[in-house]
Coordinates of N, CA, C and O in Angstrom, one line a residue:
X1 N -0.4 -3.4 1.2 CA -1.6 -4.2 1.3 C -1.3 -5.7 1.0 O -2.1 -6.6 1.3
X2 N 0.0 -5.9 0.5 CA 0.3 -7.6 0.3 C 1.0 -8.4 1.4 O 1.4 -9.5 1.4
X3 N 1.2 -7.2 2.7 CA 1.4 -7.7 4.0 C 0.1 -8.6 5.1 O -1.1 -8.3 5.0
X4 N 0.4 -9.4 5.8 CA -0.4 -10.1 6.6 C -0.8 -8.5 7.8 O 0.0 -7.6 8.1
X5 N -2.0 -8.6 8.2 CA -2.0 -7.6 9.0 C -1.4 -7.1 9.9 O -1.5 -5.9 10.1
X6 N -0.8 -7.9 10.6 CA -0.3 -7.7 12.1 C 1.5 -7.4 11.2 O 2.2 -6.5 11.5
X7 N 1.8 -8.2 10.4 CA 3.2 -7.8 9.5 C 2.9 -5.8 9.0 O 3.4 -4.7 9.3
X8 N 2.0 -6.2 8.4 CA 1.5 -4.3 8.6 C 1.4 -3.5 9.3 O 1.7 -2.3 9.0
X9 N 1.1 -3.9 10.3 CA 1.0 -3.0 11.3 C 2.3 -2.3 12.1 O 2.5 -1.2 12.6
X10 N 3.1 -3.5 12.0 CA 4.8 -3.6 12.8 C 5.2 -2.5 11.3 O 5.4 -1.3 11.5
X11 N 5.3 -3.0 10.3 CA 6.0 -2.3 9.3 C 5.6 -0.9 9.6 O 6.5 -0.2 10.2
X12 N 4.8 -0.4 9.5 CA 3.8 1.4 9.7 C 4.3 1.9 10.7 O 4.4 3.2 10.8
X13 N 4.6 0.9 12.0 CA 4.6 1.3 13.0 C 6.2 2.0 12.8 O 6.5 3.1 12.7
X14 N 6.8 0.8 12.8 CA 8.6 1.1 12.1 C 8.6 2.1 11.6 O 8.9 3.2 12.2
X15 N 8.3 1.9 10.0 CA 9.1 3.5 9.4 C 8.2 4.1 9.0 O 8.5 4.4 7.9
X16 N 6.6 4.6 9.5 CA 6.2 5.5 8.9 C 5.9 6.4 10.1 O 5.6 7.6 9.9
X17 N 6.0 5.7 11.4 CA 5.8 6.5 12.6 C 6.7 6.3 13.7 O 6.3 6.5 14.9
X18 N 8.2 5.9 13.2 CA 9.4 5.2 13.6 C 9.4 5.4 15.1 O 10.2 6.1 15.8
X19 N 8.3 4.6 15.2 CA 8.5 3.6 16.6 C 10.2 2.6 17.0 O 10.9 1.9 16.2
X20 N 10.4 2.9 18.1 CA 11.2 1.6 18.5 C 10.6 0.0 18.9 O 9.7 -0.3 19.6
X21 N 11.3 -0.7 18.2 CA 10.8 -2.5 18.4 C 10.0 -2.0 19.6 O 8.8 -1.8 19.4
X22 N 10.5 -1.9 20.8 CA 10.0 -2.4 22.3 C 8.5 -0.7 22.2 O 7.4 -0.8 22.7
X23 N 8.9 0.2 21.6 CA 7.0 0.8 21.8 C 6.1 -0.1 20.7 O 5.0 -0.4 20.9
X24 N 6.9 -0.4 19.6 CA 5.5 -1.4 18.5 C 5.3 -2.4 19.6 O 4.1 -2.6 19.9
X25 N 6.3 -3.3 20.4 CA 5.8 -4.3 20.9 C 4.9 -4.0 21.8 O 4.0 -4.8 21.8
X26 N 4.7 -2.9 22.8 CA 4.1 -2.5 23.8 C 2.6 -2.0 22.9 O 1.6 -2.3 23.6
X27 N 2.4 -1.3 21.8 CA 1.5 -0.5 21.4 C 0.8 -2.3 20.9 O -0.3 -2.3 21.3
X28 N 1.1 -3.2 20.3 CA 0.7 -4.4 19.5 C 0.4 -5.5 20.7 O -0.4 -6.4 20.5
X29 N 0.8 -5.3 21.7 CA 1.0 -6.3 22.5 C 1.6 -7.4 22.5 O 1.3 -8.3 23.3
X30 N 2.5 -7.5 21.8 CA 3.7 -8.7 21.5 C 5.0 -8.3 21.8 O 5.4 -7.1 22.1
X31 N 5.7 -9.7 21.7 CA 6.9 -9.7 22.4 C 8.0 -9.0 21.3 O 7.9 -9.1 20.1
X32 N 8.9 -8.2 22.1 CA 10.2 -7.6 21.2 C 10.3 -8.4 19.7 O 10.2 -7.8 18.6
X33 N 10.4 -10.0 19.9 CA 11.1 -10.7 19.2 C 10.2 -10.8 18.5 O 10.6 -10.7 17.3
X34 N 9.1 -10.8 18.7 CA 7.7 -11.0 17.3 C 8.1 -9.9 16.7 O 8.6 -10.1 15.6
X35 N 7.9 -8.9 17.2 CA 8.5 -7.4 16.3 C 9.4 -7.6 15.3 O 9.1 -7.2 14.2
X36 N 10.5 -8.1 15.6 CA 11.7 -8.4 14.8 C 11.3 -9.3 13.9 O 11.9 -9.2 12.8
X37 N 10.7 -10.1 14.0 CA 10.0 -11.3 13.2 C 9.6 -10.9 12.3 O 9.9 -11.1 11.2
X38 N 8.5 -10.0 12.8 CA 7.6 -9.6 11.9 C 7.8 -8.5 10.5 O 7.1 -8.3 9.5
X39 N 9.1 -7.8 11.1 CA 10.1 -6.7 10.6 C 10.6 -7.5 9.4 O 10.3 -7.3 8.2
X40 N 11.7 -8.5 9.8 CA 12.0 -9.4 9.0 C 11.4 -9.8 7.8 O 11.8 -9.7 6.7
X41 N 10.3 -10.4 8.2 CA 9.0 -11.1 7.3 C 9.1 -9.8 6.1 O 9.6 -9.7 4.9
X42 N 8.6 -9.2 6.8 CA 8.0 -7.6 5.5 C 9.2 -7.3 4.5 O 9.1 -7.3 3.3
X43 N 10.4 -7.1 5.2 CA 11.2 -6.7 4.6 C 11.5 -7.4 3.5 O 12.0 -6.9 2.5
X44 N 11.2 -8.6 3.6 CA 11.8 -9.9 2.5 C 10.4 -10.1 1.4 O 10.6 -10.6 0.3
X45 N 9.1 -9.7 1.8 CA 8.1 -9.8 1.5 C 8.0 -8.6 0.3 O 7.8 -9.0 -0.9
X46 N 8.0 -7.0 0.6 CA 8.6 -6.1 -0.3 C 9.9 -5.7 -1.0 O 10.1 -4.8 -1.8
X47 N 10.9 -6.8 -0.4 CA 12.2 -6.9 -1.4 C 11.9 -7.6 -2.3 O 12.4 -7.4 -3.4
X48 N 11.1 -8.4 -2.2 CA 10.4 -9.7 -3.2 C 9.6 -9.0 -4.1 O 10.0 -9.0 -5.3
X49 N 8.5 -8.4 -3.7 CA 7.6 -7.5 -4.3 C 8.7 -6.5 -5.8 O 8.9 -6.7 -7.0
X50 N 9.3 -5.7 -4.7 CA 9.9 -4.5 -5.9 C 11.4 -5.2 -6.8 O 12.2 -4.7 -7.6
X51 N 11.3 -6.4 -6.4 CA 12.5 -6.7 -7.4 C 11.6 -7.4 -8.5 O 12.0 -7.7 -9.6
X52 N 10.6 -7.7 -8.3 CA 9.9 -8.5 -9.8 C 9.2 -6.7 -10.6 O 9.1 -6.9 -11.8
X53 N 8.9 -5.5 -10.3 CA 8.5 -4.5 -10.4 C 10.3 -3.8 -11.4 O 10.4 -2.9 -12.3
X54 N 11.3 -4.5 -10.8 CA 12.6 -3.8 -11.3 C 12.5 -4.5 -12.4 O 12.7 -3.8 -13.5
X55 N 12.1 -5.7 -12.5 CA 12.4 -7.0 -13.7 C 11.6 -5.8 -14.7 O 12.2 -5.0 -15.4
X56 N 10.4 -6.0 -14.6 CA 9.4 -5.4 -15.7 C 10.0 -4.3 -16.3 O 10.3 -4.2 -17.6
X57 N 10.4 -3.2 -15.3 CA 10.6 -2.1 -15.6 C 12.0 -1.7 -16.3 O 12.0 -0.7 -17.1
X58 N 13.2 -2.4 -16.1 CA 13.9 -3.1 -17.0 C 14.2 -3.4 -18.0 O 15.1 -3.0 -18.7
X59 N 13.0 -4.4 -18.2 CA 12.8 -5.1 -19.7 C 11.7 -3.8 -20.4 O 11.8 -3.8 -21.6
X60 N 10.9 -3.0 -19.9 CA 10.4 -2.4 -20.5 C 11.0 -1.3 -20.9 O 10.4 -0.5 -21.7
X61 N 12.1 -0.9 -20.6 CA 13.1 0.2 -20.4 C 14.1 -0.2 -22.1 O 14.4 0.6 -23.1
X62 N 14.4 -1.6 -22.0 CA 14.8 -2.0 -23.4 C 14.2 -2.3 -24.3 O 14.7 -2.4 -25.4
X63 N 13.0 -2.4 -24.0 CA 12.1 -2.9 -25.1 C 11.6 -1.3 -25.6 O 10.8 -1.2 -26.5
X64 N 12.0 -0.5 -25.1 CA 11.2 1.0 -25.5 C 13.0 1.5 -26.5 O 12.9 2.0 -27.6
X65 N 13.9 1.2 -26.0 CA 15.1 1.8 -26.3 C 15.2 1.1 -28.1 O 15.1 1.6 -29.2
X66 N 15.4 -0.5 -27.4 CA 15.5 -1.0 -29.2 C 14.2 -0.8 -30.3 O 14.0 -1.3 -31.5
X67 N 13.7 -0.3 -29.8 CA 12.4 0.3 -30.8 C 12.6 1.2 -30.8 O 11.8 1.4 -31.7
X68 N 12.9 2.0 -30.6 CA 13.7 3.4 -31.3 C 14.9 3.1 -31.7 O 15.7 4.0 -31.4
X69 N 15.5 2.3 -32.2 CA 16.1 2.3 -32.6 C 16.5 1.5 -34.2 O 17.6 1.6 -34.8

């Protein structure tokens, strides 16, 4: 849901109903390269996302350990 729509839609299309670039482009109406664009985008968008989600989980992982201890 922290994707731009059309970045959503490419991503879903990819790996949850693993389309090839050229059927998302044909099913979206955009060019191969928008696909790839838009692939790109997401992927850096949810690498971004679950690496601040690692940070927390991390520091909450130590903060539970040195208190038991």
């Amino acid at each position: 849901s922290n994707l731009p729509e059309k970045c959503r839609q490419v991503f879903i299309l990819s790996r949850f109903e693993n389309k090839k670039n050229r059927e998302i482009a044909e099913i979206l109406n955009i060019s191969i390269k928008t696909v790839e664009t838009q692939m790109s985008n997401a992927l850096k968008k949810l690498a971004s996302i679950l690496s601040e989600y690692l940070k927390v989980l991390i520091i909450s992982i130590l903060h539970m350990i040195l208190n038991n201890f």
